[in-house]
Every structure is written in C-alpha cells, then in structure tokens.
JSON list of C-alpha atoms and ligand atoms in Angstrom, two decimals:
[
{"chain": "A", "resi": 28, "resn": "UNK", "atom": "CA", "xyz": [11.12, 286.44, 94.24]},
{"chain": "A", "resi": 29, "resn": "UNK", "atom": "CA", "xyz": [10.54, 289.51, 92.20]},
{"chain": "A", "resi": 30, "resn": "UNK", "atom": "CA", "xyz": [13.52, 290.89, 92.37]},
{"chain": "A", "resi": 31, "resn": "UNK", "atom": "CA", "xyz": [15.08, 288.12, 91.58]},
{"chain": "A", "resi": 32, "resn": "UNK", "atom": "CA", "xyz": [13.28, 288.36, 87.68]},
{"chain": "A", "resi": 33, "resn": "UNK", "atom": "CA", "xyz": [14.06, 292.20, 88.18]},
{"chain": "A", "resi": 34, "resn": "UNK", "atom": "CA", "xyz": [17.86, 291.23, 88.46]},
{"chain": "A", "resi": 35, "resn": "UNK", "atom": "CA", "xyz": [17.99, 288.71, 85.57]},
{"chain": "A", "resi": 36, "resn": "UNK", "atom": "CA", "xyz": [15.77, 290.78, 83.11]},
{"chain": "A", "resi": 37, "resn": "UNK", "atom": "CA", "xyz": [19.26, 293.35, 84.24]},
{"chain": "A", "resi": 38, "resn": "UNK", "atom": "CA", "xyz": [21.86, 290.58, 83.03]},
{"chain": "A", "resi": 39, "resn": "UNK", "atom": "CA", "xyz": [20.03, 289.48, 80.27]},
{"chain": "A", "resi": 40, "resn": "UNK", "atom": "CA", "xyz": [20.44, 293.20, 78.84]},
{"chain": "A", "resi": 41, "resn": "UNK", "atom": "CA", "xyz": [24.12, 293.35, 80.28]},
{"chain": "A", "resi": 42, "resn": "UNK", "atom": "CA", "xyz": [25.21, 290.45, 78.33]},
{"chain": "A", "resi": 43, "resn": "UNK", "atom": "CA", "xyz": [23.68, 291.33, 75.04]},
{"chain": "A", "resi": 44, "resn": "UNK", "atom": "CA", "xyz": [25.56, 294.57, 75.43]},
{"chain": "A", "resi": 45, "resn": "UNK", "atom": "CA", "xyz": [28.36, 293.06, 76.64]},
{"chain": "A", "resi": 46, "resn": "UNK", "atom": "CA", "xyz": [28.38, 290.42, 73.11]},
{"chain": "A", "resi": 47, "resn": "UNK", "atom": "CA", "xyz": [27.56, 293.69, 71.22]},
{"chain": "A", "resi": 48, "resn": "UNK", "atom": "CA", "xyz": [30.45, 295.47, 72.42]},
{"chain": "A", "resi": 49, "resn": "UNK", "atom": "CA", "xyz": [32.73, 292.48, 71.74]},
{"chain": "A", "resi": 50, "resn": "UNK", "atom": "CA", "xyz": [33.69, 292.19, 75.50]},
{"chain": "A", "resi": 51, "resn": "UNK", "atom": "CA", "xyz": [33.76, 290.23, 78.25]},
{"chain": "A", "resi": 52, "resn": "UNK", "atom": "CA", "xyz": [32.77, 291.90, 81.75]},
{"chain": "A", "resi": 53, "resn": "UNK", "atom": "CA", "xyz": [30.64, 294.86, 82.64]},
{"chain": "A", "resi": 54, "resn": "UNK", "atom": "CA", "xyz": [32.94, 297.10, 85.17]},
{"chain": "A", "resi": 55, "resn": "UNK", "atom": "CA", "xyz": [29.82, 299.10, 86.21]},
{"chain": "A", "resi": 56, "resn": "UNK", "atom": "CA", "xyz": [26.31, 299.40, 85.69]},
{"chain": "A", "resi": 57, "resn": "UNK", "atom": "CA", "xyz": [24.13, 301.96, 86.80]},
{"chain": "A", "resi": 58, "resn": "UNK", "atom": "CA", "xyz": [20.39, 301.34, 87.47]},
{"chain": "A", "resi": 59, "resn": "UNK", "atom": "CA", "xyz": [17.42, 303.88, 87.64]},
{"chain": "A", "resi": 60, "resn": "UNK", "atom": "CA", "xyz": [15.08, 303.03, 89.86]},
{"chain": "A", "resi": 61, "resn": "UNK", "atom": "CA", "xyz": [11.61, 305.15, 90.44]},
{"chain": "A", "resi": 62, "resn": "UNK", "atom": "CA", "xyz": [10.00, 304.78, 93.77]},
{"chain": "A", "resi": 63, "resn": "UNK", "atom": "CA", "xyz": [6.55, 303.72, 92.24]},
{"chain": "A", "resi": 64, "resn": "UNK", "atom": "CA", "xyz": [8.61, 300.86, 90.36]},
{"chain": "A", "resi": 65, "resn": "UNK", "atom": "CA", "xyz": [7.76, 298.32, 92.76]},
{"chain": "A", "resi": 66, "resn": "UNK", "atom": "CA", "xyz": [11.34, 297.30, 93.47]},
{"chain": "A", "resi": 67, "resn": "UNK", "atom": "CA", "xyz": [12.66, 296.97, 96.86]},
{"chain": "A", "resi": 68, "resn": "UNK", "atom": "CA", "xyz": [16.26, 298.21, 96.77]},
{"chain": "A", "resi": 69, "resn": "UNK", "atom": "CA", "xyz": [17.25, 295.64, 99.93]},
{"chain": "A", "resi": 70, "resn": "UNK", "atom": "CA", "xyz": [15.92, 292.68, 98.66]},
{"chain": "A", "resi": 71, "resn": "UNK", "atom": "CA", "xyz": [17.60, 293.53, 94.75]},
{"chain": "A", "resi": 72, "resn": "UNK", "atom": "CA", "xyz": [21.05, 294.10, 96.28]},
{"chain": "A", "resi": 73, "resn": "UNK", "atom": "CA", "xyz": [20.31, 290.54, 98.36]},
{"chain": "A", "resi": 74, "resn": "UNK", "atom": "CA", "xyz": [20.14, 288.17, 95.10]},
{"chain": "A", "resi": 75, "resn": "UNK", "atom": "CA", "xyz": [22.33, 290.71, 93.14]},
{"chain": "A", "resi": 76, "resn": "UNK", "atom": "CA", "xyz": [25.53, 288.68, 94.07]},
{"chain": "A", "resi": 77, "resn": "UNK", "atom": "CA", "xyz": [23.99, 285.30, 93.82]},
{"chain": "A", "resi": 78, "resn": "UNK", "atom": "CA", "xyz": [22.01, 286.19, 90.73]},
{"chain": "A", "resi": 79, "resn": "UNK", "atom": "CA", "xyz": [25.34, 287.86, 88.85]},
{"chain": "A", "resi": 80, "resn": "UNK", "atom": "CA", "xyz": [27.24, 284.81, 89.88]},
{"chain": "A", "resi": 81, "resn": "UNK", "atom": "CA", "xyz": [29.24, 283.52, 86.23]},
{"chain": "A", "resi": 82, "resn": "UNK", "atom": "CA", "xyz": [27.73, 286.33, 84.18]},
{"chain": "A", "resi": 83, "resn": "UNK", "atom": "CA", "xyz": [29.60, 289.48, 82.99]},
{"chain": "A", "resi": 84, "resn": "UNK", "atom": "CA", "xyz": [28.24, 291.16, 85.64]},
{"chain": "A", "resi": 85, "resn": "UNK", "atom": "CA", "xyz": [29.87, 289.32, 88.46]},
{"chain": "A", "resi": 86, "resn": "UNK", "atom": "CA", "xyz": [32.84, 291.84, 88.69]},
{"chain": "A", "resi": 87, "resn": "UNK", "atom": "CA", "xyz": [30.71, 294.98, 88.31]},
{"chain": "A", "resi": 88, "resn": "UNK", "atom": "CA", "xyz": [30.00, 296.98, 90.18]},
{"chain": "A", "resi": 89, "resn": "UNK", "atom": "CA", "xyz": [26.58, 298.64, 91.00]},
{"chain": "A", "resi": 90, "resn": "UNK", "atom": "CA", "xyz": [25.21, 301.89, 90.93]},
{"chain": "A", "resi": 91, "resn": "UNK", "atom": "CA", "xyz": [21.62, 302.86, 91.78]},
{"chain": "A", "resi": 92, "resn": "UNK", "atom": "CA", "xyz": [20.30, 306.06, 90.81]},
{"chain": "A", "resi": 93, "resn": "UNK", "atom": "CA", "xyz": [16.95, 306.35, 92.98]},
{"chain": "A", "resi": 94, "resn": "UNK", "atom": "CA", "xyz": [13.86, 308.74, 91.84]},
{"chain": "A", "resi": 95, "resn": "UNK", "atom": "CA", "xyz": [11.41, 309.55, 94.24]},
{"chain": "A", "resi": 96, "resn": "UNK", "atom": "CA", "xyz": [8.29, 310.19, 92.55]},
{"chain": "A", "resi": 97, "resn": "UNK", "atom": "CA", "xyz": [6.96, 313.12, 91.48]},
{"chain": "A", "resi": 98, "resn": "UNK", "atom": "CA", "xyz": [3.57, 314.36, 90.42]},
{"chain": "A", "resi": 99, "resn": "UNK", "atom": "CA", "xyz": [1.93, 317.54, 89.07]},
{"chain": "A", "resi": 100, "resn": "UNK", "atom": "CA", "xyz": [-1.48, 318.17, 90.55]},
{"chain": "A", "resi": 101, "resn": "UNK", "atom": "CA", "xyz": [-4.01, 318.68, 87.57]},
{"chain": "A", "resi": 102, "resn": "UNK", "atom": "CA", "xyz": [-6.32, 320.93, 89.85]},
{"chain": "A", "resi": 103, "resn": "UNK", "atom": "CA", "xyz": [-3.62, 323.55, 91.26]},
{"chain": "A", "resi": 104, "resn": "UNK", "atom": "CA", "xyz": [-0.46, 322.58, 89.05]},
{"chain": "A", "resi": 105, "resn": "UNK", "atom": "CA", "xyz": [1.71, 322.02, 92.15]},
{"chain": "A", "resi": 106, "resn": "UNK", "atom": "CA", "xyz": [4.65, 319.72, 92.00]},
{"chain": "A", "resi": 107, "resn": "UNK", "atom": "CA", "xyz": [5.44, 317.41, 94.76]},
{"chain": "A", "resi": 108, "resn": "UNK", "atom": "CA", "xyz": [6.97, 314.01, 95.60]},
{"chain": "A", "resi": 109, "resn": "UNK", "atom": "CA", "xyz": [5.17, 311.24, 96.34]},
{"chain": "A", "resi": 110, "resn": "UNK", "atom": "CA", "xyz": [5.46, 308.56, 98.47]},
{"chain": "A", "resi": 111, "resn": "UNK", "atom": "CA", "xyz": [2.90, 306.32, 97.71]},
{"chain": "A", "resi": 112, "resn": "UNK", "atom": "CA", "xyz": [0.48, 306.13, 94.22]},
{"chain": "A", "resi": 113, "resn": "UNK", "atom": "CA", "xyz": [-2.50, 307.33, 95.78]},
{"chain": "A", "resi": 114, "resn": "UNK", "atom": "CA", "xyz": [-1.13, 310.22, 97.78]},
{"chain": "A", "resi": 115, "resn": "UNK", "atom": "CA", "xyz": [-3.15, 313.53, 97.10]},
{"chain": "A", "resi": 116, "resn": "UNK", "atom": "CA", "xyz": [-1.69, 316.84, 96.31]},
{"chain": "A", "resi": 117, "resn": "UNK", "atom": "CA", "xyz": [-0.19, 318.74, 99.44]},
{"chain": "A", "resi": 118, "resn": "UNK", "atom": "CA", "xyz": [-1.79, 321.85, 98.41]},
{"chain": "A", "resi": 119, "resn": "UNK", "atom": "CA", "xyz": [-5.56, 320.81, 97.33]},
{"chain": "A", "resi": 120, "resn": "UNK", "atom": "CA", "xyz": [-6.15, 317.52, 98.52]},
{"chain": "A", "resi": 121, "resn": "UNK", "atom": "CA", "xyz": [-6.86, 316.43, 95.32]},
{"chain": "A", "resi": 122, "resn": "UNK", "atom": "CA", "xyz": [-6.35, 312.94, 93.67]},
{"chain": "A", "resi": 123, "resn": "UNK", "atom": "CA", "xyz": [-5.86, 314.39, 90.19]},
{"chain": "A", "resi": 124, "resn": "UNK", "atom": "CA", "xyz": [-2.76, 313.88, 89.43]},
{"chain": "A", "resi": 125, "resn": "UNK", "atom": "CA", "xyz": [0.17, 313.36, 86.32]},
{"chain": "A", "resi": 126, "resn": "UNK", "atom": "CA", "xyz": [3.08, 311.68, 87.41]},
{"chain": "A", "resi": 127, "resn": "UNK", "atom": "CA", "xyz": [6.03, 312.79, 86.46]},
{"chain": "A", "resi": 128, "resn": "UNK", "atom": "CA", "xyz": [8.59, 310.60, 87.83]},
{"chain": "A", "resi": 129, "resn": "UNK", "atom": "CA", "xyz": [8.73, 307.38, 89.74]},
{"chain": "A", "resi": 130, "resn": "UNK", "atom": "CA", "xyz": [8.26, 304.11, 87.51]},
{"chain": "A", "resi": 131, "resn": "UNK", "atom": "CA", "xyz": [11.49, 304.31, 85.81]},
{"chain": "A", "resi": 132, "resn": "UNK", "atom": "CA", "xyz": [12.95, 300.56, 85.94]},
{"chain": "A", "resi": 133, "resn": "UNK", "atom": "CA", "xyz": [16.18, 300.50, 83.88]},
{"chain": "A", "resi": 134, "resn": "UNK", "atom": "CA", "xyz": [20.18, 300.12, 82.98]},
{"chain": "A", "resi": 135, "resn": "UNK", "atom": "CA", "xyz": [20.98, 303.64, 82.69]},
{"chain": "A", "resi": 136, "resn": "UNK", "atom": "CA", "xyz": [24.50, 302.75, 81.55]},
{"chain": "A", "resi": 137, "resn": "UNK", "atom": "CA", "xyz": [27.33, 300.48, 81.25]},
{"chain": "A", "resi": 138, "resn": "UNK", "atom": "CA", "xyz": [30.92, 300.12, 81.35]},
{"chain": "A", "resi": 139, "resn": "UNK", "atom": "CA", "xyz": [32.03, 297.68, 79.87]},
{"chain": "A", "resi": 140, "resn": "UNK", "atom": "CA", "xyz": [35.87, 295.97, 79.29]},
{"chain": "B", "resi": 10, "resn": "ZN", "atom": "ZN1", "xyz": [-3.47, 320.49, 94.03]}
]
C-alpha cells in the first residue's frame, strides 16, 4: 500500500531525528499534507498504528496539517483552490495555471523526549 511507504519514509525521518536529538520517543509529530500529494488521509491513519508499532513513534501522537491546493490562473491572475490537478480557473476557464499549494508531503515538526 502506498501509504504504507508514505508512513515509513515518516519514521525513517523520526528516528534519525530522534538519534540526533539523543532521545528516545517522539511525543508529537505534525505532518503537512497538500491535497495534490496523492495521500489519502484514511488509509495513512489505518497503517499509522501498525506501521509505528516498536519505533519512537509509537507513543506520539499525530498531527495533520491539511492544504487544499491552490493555484494562480496565468491568464486572469485569480487565486483559487483546487480540487483536482486539472481543474480550470473559476473565473476564465482556463487551464493555465501555477500552483501554489497542494503537493506538500512532509514532517513539519517534532517533539521529541
Ligand atoms: Zn483565469
């Protein structure tokens, strides 16, 4: 499952931070997630448990910061949000398009003990 590499890719990072730090356990970690990033919230917090299971992370608890994408229309510079890559600009219609937010995939921060 995807999110199951999405979720140790997470740990991986936790417990190199966690060595760096010279500690043990992660209290709390806080992901952001962009709604382009391809990850399916649902299915991450399913394997989260089982995945965390005898790392430092087992304890901690999670935090998901969630960005709804956002692009700027190159044709009539509006901004709007997203829902899907190819929607087209409220405004215009057009396809033409910079996005601005949305693919983020990362640890935003840790606590750790
Ligand atoms: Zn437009």
């Amino acid at each position: 499952m995807h999110e199951l590499s999405i979720a140790m890719g997470i740990i991986k990072i936790a417990e190199e931070e966690t060595k760096k730090a010279n500690k043990t356990k992660v209290e709390l970690i806080e992901l952001e997630i962009g709604s382009l990033a391809g990850v399916e919230l649902e299915s991450l917090n399913y394997v989260w448990a089982t995945a965390t299971k005898g790392t430092v992370l087992e304890k901690a608890e999670l935090e998901i910061d969630y960005k709804i994408a956002q692009a700027r229309c190159l044709e009539c510079k509006t901004l709007y949000e997203m829902e899907k890559v190819y929607d087209s600009c409220p405004k215009c219609n057009s396809f033409f398009k910079e996005i601005i937010q949305g693919k983020e995939l990362r640890v935003k921060s840790l606590e750790v003990n």
